[in-house]
Coordinates of C-alpha atoms in Angstrom, one line a residue:
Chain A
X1 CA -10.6 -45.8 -14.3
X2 CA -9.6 -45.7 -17.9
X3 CA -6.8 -43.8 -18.0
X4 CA -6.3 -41.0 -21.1
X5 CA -3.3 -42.6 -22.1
X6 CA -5.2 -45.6 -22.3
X7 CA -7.5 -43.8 -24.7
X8 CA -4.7 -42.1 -27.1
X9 CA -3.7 -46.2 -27.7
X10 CA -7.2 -46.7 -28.4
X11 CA -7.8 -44.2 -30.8
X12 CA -4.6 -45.0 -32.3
X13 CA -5.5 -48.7 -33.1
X14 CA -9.2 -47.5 -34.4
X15 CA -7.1 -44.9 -36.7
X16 CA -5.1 -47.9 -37.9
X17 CA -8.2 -50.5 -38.2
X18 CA -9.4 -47.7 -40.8
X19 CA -6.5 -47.1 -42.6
X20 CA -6.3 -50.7 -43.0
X21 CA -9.7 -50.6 -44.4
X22 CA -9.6 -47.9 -46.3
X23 CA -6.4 -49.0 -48.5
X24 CA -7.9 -52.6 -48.3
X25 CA -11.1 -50.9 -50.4
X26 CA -8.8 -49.0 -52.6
X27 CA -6.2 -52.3 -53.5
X28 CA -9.9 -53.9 -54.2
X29 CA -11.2 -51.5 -56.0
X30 CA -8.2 -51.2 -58.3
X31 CA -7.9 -54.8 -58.8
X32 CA -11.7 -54.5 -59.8
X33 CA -11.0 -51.7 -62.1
X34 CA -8.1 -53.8 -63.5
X35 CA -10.0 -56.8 -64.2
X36 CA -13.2 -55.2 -65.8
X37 CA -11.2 -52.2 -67.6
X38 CA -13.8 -50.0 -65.1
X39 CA -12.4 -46.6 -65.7
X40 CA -14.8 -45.1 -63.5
X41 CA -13.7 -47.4 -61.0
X42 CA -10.1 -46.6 -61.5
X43 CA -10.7 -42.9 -61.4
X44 CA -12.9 -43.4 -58.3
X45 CA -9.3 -45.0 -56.5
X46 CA -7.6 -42.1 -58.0
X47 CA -9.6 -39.5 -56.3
X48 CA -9.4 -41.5 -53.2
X49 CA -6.0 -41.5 -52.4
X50 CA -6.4 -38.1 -50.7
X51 CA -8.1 -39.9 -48.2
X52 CA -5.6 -42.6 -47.6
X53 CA -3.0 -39.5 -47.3
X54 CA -5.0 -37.7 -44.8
X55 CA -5.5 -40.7 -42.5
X56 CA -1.6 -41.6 -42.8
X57 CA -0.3 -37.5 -41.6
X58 CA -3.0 -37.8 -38.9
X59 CA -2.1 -41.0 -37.5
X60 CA 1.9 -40.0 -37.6
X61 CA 1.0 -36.8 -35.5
X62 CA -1.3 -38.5 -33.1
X63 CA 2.0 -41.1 -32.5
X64 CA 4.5 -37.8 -32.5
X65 CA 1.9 -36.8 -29.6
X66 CA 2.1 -40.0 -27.7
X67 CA 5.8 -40.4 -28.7
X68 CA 5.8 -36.3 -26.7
X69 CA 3.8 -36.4 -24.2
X70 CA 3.6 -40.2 -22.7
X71 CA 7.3 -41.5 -23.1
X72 CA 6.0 -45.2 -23.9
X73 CA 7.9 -48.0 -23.1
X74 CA 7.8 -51.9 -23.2
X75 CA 4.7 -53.0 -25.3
X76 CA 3.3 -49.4 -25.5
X77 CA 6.5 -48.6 -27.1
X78 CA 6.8 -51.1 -29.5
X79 CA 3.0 -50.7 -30.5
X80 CA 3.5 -47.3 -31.3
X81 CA 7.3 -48.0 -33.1
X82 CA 5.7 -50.4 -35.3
X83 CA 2.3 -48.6 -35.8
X84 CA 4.6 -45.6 -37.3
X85 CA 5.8 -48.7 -39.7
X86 CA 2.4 -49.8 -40.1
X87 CA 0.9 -46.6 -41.2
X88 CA 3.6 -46.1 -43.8
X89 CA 3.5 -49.3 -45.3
X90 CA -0.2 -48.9 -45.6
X91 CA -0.1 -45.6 -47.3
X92 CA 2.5 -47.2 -49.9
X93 CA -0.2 -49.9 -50.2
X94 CA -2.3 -47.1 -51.0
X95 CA 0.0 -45.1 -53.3
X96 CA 0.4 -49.0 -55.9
X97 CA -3.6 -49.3 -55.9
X98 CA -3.5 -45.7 -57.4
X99 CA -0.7 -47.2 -59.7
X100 CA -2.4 -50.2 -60.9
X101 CA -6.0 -47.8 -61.2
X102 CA -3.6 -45.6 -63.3
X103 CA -2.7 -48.3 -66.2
X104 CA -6.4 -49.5 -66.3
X105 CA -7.0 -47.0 -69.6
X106 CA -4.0 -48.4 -71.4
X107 CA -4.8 -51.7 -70.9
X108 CA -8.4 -51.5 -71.8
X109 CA -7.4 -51.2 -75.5
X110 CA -6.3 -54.6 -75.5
X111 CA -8.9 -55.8 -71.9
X112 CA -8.7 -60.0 -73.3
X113 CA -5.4 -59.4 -72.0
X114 CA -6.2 -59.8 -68.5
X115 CA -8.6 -63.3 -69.3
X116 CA -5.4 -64.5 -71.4
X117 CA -3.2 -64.5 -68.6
X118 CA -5.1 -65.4 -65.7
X119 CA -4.7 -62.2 -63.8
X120 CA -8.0 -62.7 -61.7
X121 CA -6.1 -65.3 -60.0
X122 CA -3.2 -63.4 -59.1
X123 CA -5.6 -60.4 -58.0
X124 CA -7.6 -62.4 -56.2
X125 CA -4.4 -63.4 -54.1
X126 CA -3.2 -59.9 -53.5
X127 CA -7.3 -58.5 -52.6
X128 CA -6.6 -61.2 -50.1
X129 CA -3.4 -60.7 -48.6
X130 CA -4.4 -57.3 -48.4
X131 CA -7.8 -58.5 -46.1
X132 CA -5.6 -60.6 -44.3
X133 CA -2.9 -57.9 -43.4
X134 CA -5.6 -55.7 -42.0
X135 CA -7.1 -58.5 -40.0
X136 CA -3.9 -59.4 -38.2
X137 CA -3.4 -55.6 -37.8
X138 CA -6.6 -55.9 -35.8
X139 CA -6.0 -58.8 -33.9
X140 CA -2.1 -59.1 -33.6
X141 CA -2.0 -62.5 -33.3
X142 CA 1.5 -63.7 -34.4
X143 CA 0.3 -67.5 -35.7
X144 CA -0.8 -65.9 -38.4
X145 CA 1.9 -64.0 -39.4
X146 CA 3.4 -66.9 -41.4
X147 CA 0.3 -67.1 -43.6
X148 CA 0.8 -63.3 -45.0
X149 CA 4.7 -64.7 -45.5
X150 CA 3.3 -68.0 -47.7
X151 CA 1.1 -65.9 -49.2
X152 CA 3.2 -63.5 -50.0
X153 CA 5.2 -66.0 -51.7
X154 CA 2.8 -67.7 -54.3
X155 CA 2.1 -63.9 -54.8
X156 CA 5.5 -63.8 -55.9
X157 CA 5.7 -66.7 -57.7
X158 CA 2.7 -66.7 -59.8
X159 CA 3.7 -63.0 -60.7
X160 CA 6.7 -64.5 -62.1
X161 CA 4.7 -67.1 -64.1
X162 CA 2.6 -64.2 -65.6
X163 CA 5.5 -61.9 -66.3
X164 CA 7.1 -65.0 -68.5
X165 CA 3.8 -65.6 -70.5
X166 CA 3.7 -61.4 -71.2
X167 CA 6.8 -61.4 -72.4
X168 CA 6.0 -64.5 -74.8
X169 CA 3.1 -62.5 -76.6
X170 CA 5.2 -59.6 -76.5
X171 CA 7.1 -61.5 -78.9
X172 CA 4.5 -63.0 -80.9
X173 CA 2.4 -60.1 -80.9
X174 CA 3.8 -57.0 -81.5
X175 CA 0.2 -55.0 -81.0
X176 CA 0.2 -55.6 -77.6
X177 CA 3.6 -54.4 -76.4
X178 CA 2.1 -51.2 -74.9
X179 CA -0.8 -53.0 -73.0
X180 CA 2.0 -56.0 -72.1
X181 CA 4.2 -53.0 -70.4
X182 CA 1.2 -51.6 -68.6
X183 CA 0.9 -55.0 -67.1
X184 CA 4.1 -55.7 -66.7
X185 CA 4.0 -52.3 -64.2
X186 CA 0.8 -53.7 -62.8
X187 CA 2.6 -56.7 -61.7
X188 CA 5.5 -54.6 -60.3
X189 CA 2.6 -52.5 -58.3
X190 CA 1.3 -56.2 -57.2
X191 CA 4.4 -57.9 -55.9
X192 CA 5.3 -54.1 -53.6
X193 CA 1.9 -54.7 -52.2
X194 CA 2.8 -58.0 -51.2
X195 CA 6.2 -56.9 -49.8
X196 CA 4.7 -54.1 -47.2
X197 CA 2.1 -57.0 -46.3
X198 CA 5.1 -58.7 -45.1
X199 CA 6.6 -55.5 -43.6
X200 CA 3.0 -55.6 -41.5
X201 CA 3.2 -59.4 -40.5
X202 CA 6.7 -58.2 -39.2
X203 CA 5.9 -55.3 -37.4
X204 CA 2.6 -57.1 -36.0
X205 CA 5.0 -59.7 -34.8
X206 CA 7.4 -57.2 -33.0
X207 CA 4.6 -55.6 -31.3
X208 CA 3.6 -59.7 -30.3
X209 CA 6.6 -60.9 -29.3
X210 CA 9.2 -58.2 -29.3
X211 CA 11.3 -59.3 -31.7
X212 CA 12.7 -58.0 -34.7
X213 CA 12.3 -60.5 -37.9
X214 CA 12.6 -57.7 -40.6
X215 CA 15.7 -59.1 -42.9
X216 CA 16.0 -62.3 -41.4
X217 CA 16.2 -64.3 -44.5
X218 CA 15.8 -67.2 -42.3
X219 CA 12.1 -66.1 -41.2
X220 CA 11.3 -65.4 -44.4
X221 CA 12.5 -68.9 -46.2
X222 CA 12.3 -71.0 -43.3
X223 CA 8.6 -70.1 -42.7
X224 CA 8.3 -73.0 -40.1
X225 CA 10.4 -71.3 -37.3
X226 CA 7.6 -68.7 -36.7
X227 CA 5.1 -69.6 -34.2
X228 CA 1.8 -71.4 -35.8
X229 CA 4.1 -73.6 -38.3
X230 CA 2.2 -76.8 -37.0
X231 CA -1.2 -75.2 -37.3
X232 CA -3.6 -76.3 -39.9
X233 CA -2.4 -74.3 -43.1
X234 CA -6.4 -74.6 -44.0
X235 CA -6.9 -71.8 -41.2
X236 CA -7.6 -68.7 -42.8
X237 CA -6.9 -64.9 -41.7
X238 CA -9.7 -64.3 -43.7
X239 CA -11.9 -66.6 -41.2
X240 CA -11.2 -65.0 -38.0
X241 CA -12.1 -61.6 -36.5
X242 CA -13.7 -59.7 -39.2
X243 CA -16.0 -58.2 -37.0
X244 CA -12.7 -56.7 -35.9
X245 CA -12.2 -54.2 -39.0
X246 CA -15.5 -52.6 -38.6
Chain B
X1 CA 32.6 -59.9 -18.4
X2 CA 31.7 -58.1 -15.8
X3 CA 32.7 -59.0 -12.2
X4 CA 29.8 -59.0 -9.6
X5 CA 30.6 -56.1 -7.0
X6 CA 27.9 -56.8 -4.6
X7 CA 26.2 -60.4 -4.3
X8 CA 22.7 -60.9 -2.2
X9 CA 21.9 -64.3 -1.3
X10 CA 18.2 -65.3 -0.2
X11 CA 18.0 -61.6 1.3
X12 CA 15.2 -61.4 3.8
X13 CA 14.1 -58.8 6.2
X14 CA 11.8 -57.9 8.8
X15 CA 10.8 -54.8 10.5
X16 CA 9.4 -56.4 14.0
X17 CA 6.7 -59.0 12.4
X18 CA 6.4 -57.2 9.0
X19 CA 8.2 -59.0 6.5
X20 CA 10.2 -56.0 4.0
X21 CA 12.3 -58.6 1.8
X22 CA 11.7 -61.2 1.1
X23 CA 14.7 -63.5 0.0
X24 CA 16.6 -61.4 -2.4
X25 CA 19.2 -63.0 -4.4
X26 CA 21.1 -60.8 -6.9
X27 CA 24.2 -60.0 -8.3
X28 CA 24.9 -56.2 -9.2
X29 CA 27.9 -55.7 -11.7
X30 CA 31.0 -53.3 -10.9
X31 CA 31.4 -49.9 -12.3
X32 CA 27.8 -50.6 -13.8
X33 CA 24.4 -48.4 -12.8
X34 CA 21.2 -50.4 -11.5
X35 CA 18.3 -49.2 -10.7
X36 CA 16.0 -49.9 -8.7
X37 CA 12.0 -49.4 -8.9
X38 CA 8.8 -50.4 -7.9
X39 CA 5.6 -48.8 -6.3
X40 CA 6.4 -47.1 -2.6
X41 CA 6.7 -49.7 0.2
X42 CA 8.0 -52.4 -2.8
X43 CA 11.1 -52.6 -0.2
X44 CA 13.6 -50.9 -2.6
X45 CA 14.5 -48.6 -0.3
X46 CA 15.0 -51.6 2.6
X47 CA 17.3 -53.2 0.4
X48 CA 19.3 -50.5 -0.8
X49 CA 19.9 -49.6 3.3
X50 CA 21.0 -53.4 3.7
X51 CA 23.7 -53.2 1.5
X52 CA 26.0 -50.3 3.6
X53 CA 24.2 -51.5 6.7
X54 CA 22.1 -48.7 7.7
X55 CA 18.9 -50.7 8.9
X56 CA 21.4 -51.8 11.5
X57 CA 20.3 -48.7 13.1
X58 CA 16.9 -49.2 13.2
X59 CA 15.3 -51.0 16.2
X60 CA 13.7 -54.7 15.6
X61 CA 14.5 -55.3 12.3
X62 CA 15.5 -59.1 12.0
X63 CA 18.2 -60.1 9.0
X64 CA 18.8 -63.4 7.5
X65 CA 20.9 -64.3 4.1
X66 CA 23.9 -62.7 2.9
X67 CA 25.2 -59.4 0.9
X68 CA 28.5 -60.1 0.1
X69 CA 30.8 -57.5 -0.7
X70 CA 33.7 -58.8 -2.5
X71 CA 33.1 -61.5 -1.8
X72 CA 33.1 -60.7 2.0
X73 CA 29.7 -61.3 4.2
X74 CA 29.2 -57.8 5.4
X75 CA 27.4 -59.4 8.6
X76 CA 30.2 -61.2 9.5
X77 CA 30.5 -60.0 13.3
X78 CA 34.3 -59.3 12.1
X79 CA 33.3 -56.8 9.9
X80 CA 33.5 -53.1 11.2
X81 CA 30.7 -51.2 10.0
X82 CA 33.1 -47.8 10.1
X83 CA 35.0 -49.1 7.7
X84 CA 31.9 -50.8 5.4
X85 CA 30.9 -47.6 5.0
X86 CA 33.9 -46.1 3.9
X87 CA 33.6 -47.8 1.3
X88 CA 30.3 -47.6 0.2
X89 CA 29.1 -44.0 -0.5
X90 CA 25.4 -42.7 0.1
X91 CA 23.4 -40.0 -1.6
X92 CA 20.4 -39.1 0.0
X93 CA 16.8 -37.7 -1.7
X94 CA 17.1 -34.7 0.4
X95 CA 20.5 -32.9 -0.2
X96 CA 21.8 -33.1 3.7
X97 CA 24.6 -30.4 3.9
X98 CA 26.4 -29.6 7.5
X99 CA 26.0 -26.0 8.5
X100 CA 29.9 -25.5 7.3
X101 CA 31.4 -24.2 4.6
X102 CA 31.8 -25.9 0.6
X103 CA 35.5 -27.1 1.3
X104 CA 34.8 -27.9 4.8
X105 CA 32.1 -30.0 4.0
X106 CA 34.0 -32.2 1.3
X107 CA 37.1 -32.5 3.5
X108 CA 34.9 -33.7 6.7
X109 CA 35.3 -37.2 5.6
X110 CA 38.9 -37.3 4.7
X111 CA 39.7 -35.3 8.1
X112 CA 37.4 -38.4 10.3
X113 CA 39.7 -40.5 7.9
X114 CA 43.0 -38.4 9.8
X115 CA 44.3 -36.6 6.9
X116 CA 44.8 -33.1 8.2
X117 CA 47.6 -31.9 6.0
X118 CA 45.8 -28.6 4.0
X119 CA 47.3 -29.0 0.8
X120 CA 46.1 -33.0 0.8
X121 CA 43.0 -31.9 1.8
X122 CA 43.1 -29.2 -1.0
X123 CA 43.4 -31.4 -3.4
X124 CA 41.1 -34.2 -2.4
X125 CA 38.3 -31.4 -1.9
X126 CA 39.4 -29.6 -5.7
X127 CA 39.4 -33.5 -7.4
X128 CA 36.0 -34.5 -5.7
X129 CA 33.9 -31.4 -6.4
X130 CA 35.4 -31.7 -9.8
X131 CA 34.4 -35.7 -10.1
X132 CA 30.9 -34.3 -9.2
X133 CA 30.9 -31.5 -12.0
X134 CA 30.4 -28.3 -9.5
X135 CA 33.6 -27.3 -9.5
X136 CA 33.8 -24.4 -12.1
X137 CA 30.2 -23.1 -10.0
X138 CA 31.9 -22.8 -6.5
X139 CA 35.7 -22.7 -7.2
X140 CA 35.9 -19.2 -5.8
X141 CA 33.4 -19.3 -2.9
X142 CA 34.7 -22.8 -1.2
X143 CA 34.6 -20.8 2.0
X144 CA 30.9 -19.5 2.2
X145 CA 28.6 -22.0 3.6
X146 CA 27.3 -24.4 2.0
X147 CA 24.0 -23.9 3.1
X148 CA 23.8 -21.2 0.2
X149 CA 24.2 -23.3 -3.0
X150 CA 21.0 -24.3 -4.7
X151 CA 19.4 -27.6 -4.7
X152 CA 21.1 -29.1 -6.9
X153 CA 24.3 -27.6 -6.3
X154 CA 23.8 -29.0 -2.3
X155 CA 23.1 -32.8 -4.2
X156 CA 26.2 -32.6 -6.3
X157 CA 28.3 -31.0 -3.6
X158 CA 26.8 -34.1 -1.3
X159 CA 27.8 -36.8 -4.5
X160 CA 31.9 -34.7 -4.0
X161 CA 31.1 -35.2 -0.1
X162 CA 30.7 -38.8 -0.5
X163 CA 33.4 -38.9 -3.1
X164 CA 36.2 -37.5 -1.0
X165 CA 36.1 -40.9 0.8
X166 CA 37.3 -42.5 -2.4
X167 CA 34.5 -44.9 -2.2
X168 CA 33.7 -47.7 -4.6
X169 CA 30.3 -48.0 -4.6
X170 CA 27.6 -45.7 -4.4
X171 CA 23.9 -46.0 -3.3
X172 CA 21.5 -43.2 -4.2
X173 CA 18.4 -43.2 -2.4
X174 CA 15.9 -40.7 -5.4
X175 CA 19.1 -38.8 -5.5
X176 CA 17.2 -36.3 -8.0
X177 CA 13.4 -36.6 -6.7
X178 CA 13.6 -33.1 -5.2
X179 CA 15.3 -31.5 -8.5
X180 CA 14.1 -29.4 -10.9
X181 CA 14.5 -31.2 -14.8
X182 CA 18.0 -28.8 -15.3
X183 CA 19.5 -30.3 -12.1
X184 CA 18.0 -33.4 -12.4
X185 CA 19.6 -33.7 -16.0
X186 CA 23.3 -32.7 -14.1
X187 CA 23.2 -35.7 -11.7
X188 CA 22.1 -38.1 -14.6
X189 CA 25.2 -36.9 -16.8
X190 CA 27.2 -36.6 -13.3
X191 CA 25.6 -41.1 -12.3
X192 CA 26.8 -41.6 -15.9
X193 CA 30.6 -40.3 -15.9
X194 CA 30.9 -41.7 -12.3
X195 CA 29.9 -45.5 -13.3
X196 CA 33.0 -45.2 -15.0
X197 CA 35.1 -45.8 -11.8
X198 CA 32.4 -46.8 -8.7
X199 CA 29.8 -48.8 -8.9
X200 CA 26.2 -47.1 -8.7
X201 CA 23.0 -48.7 -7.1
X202 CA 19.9 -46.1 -7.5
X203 CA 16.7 -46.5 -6.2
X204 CA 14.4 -43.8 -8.5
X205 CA 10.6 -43.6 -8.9
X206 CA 11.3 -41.9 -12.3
X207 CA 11.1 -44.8 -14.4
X208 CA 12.4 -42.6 -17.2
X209 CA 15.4 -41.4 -15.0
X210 CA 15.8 -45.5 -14.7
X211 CA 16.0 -45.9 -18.1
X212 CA 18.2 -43.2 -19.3
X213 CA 20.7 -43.6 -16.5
X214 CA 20.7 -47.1 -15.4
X215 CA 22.3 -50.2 -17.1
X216 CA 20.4 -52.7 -15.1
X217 CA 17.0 -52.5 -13.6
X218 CA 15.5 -54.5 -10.8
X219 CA 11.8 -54.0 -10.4
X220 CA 10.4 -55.1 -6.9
X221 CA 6.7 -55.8 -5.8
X222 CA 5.7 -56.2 -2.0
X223 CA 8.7 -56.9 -0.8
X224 CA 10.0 -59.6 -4.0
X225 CA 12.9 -59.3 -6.4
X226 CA 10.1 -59.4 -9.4
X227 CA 12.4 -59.1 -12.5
X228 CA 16.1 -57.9 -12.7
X229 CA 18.0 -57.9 -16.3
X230 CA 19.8 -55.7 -18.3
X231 CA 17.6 -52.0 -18.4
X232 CA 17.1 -52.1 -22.3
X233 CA 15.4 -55.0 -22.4
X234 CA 13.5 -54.6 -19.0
X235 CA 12.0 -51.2 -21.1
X236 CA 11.4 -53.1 -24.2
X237 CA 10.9 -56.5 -23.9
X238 CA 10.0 -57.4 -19.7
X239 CA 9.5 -61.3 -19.1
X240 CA 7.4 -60.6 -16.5
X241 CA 3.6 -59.1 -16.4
X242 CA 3.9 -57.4 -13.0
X243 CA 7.4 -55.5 -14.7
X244 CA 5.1 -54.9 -17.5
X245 CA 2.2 -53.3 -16.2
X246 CA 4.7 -51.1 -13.5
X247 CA 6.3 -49.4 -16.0
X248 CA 3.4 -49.2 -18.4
X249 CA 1.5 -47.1 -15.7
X250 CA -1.3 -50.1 -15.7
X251 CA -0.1 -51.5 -12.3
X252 CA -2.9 -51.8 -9.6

């Protein structure tokens, strides 16, 4: 006999397979917008959001109920701890693909921009940390925790390279200070979405293993101490268990 | 660090052929709470009897292994049971007042013990009904019986019974089980300000009222210690799967 308690998890993990989804669609979507100067696109993410919002207040309340009525403990307790994390992250996820939508009219005056630099590369990387954070919130499987942290890190990185090269034609070419800024925000938006991917990986690995990583610079630079650091660094997120976030 | 009050050493009991424990070892800390839980017939109960002696009164039930108190074997044929008990208080599920009045009910112990001086025995009964918080409630009716007080005024009265003896430990057999959440919340804070001074074994089937009052927890499964650590990581993190799914609600 399934008990109902059973079933409140249950409905708690679909609620956060969705969220997942639905903010994975909208950090696509943006990025899409971003890349092709779509405004349509970018208003479409705009309009959106609403949904995102919706989804994050009812998934807090349905953990406020479980949090009331079932007094979790152990592994329940830390599923539901982490999936209040979880939910929050996601909707901040949410809230920087409505930022990046947002700046995809200003830099459309100057759209070689985005070709110049190489952005499709670095949105490419985030569309897929973003898949890969709503994978491992599906299958909480801590070996793959370390691939949203090295991810997460040529996100960084590469962001870094871009941000050098916009402020080199900022000052060659004046014209395109205003579209530079924009972009320059766009890779702020990119680099927060990264950072609550991490803040995922962590929380899925506290629900995994019952430890807190969170500010443990040693975790974060020292990569190899988290469980999977002899696997094959080919193995993708991306691979495994996508039937999972249907 | 703690000292270890009470030591078991391969633990095991039987009730005729029925084996209850089954080589216990485990050391419980002084002036620290444990707890402990498992499903009915786990053989927390059993164990919690062994360690004042009590299933000495119960026909055919075979003992081997140790409990040392202080490092004493309490089943050394030198050791007198009277006096075991002295020192180890019990509280009971069901509130078990004598038919006598509030002061003559906390002074019953002291007055086996031969203290029959009134104002001693005054002050022993004001002390230990204050220890047990239910002082201020029956300061002005210690003579009516006792059999009047509510439920949980008869448990905490029972707690200043058992602490007129000056114990130094304390075993609670579901001291709260038959309490309603007000009085239930009284003993907690009452297990809590005690640990203080005397060290506290509970057995509870509230695995909340494990959690909030208890600083250890030793879960137990047919008859087997299962898992026993420190309560806040037996409610967060258990090593074992049995611990897991008992206080998760999936066991069975």
């Amino acid at each position: 006999m399934e008990r109902h308690f059973e079933q409140e998890l249950d409905k708690l993990n679909k609620r956060l397979i969705k969220m997942g989804n639905l903010v994975a669609l909208q950090v696509h979507n943006a990025l899409e917008a971003l890349l092709n100067c779509d405004l349509d696109l970018a208003r479409t993410v705009i309009e959106n959001d609403n949904k995102v919002d919706r989804l994050d207040v009812k998934i807090d309340k349905l953990c406020q109920r479980i949090f009331a009525l079932t007094q979790p403990v152990a592994t329940d307790l830390r599923l539901i701890m982490a999936a209040l994390k979880m939910n929050n992250d996601l909707e901040r996820m949410g809230d920087q693909a409505v930022n990046i939508a947002s700046k995809v009219e200003g830099i459309s005056e100057y759209r070689e921009i985005t070709g110049t630099l190489h952005m499709d590369e670095l949105a490419g990387m985030a569309d897929m940390i973003v898949r890969d954070v709503n994978t491992l919130i599906g299958n909480r499987n801590p070996v793959f925790v370390r691939d949203i942290f090295q991810m997460a890190n040529l996100i960084e990185d590469k962001a870094q390279a871009i941000s050098t090269r916009i402020f080199d034609e900022m000052m060659h070419k004046s014209e395109v200070i205003m579209v530079a800024t924009h972009l320059l925000i766009v890779l702020t938006q990119i680099e927060r979405i990264a950072g609550y991917s991490t803040n995922i990986a962590e929380s899925v690995y506290f629900i995994a293993e019952g430890k807190m990583i969170k500010h443990k610079k040693t975790f974060r630079s020292g990569i190899d101490t988290l469980p999977g650091a002899d696997m094959d660094s080919t193995v993708h997120l991306s691979d495994e268990n996508t039937a999972e976030q249907s | 660090m703690k000292e270890f009050k009470i030591r078991t050493q391969d633990l095991t009991l039987f009730y005729g052929e029925k084996m209850a424990l089954n080589s216990i070892s485990m050391d419980i800390p002084e002036k620290e709470v444990t707890a402990f839980i498992g499903p009915s017939g786990c053989g927390k109960s059993t164990f919690l009897r062994t360690l004042n002696r009590m299933n000495d009164l119960i026909p055919n039930v075979s003992i081997t292994g140790e409990v040392m108190i202080d490092g004493v074997n309490i089943f050394d044929k030198q050791i007198d049971v009277v006096n075991l008990r002295k020192k180890i208080g019990m509280v009971f599920q069901k509130s078990n007042p004598f038919a006598k009045s509030i002061f003559e009910n906390v002074a019953y112990g002291p007055r086996i013990n031969g203290i029959n001086n009134r104002t001693e025995l005054q002050d022993i009964v004001e002390t230990s009904l204050k220890k047990a918080f239910i002082w201020e409630e029956v300061k002005d009716r210690l003579h009516d019986s006792a059999l009047g007080l509510s439920g949980g005024q008869q448990q905490r009265m029972c707690i200043a019974r058992t602490l007129a003896v000056e114990p130094e430990i304390i075993l609670m057999d579901e001291p709260a089980s038959a309490l309603d959440p007000i009085s239930t919340a009284k003993i907690e804070e009452l297990i809590f300000e005690l640990k203080r001074n005397y060290t506290i074994v509970i057995v509870t089937h509230n695995m909340q009222q494990a959690a909030r009052v208890s600083d250890y927890t030793a879960f137990f499964y047919l008859g087997e210690l299962i898992e026993h650590g420190k309560t806040r990581k037996i409610f967060t993190t258990p090593d074992k799967k049995q611990t897991e799914d008992y206080i998760t609600g999936r066991f069975g």
